[in-house]
Amino acid sequence: MHEAHIELQHRIEELEIQSALQEETIQSLSDTIARLQQTLDLQQAQLRLLYQRLPDRADSGGEPFNPASEIPPHY
C-alpha cells in the first residue's frame, strides 16, 4: 500500500511539473503573439501611409515614388 502511495505522489508531481511548463509555454506564446500584433499594426499603418502618398507623387509629376526614402523617423 505504501508503494502505491509513493507512486501516486510521484505521478502527481510529474503532472504538476508538466502543467507548470505548459503554463510557461502558453505565456511565452501569448507574449510573442502580442509583439507580432504590434508589429503588424505598425506595418499596416505604414502601408496605409504609402498608399496615401502614391497618388500625390503620381499627380505631381515629380520623382518616382521610392519607399526607401519614406522611412519614418523612429527607424
Coordinates of C-alpha atoms in Angstrom, one line a residue:
M1 CA 0.0 0.0 0.0
H2 CA 2.8 2.4 0.9
E3 CA 4.5 1.8 -2.6
A4 CA 1.3 2.6 -4.3
H5 CA 1.0 5.9 -2.4
I6 CA 4.6 6.8 -3.3
E7 CA 4.0 6.0 -7.0
L8 CA 0.8 8.1 -7.0
Q9 CA 2.6 11.0 -5.4
H10 CA 5.4 10.8 -8.0
R11 CA 2.8 10.8 -10.8
I12 CA 1.1 13.9 -9.3
E13 CA 4.4 15.7 -9.0
E14 CA 5.2 14.9 -12.7
L15 CA 1.8 16.2 -13.8
E16 CA 2.3 19.4 -11.7
I17 CA 5.7 19.9 -13.4
Q18 CA 4.2 19.3 -16.8
S19 CA 1.4 21.7 -16.1
A20 CA 3.8 24.5 -14.9
L21 CA 5.9 24.0 -18.1
Q22 CA 2.8 24.3 -20.3
E23 CA 1.7 27.4 -18.5
E24 CA 5.2 28.9 -19.1
T25 CA 5.0 28.0 -22.8
I26 CA 1.5 29.4 -23.1
Q27 CA 2.6 32.7 -21.5
S28 CA 5.6 32.9 -23.8
L29 CA 3.4 32.3 -26.9
S30 CA 1.0 34.9 -25.7
D31 CA 3.8 37.4 -25.3
T32 CA 5.1 36.6 -28.8
I33 CA 1.6 37.0 -30.3
A34 CA 1.3 40.4 -28.7
R35 CA 4.6 41.5 -30.1
L36 CA 3.6 40.2 -33.6
Q37 CA 0.3 42.1 -33.4
Q38 CA 2.1 45.3 -32.5
T39 CA 4.5 44.8 -35.5
L40 CA 1.6 44.0 -37.8
D41 CA -0.3 47.1 -36.6
L42 CA 2.8 49.3 -37.3
Q43 CA 3.2 47.7 -40.8
Q44 CA -0.4 48.3 -41.7
A45 CA -0.1 51.9 -40.7
Q46 CA 3.0 52.3 -42.8
L47 CA 1.3 50.6 -45.7
R48 CA -1.7 53.0 -45.4
L49 CA 0.7 55.9 -45.4
L50 CA 2.4 54.7 -48.5
Y51 CA -0.9 54.2 -50.4
Q52 CA -2.0 57.7 -49.4
R53 CA 1.2 59.2 -50.8
L54 CA 1.2 57.2 -54.1
P55 CA -1.4 59.4 -55.8
D56 CA 0.3 62.6 -54.6
R57 CA 3.6 61.6 -56.3
A58 CA 1.9 60.4 -59.5
D59 CA -0.1 63.6 -59.8
S60 CA 2.8 65.9 -59.1
G61 CA 4.9 64.7 -62.0
G62 CA 7.9 64.6 -59.6
E63 CA 10.3 61.8 -58.9
P64 CA 9.2 58.2 -59.0
F65 CA 8.0 57.0 -55.6
N66 CA 10.8 55.4 -53.6
P67 CA 9.6 53.7 -50.3
A68 CA 13.2 53.6 -49.0
S69 CA 13.2 57.4 -48.9
E70 CA 10.0 57.4 -46.9
I71 CA 11.3 55.7 -43.7
P72 CA 9.5 57.1 -40.7
P73 CA 11.8 59.0 -38.2
H74 CA 11.6 56.3 -35.5
Y75 CA 13.8 53.9 -37.5

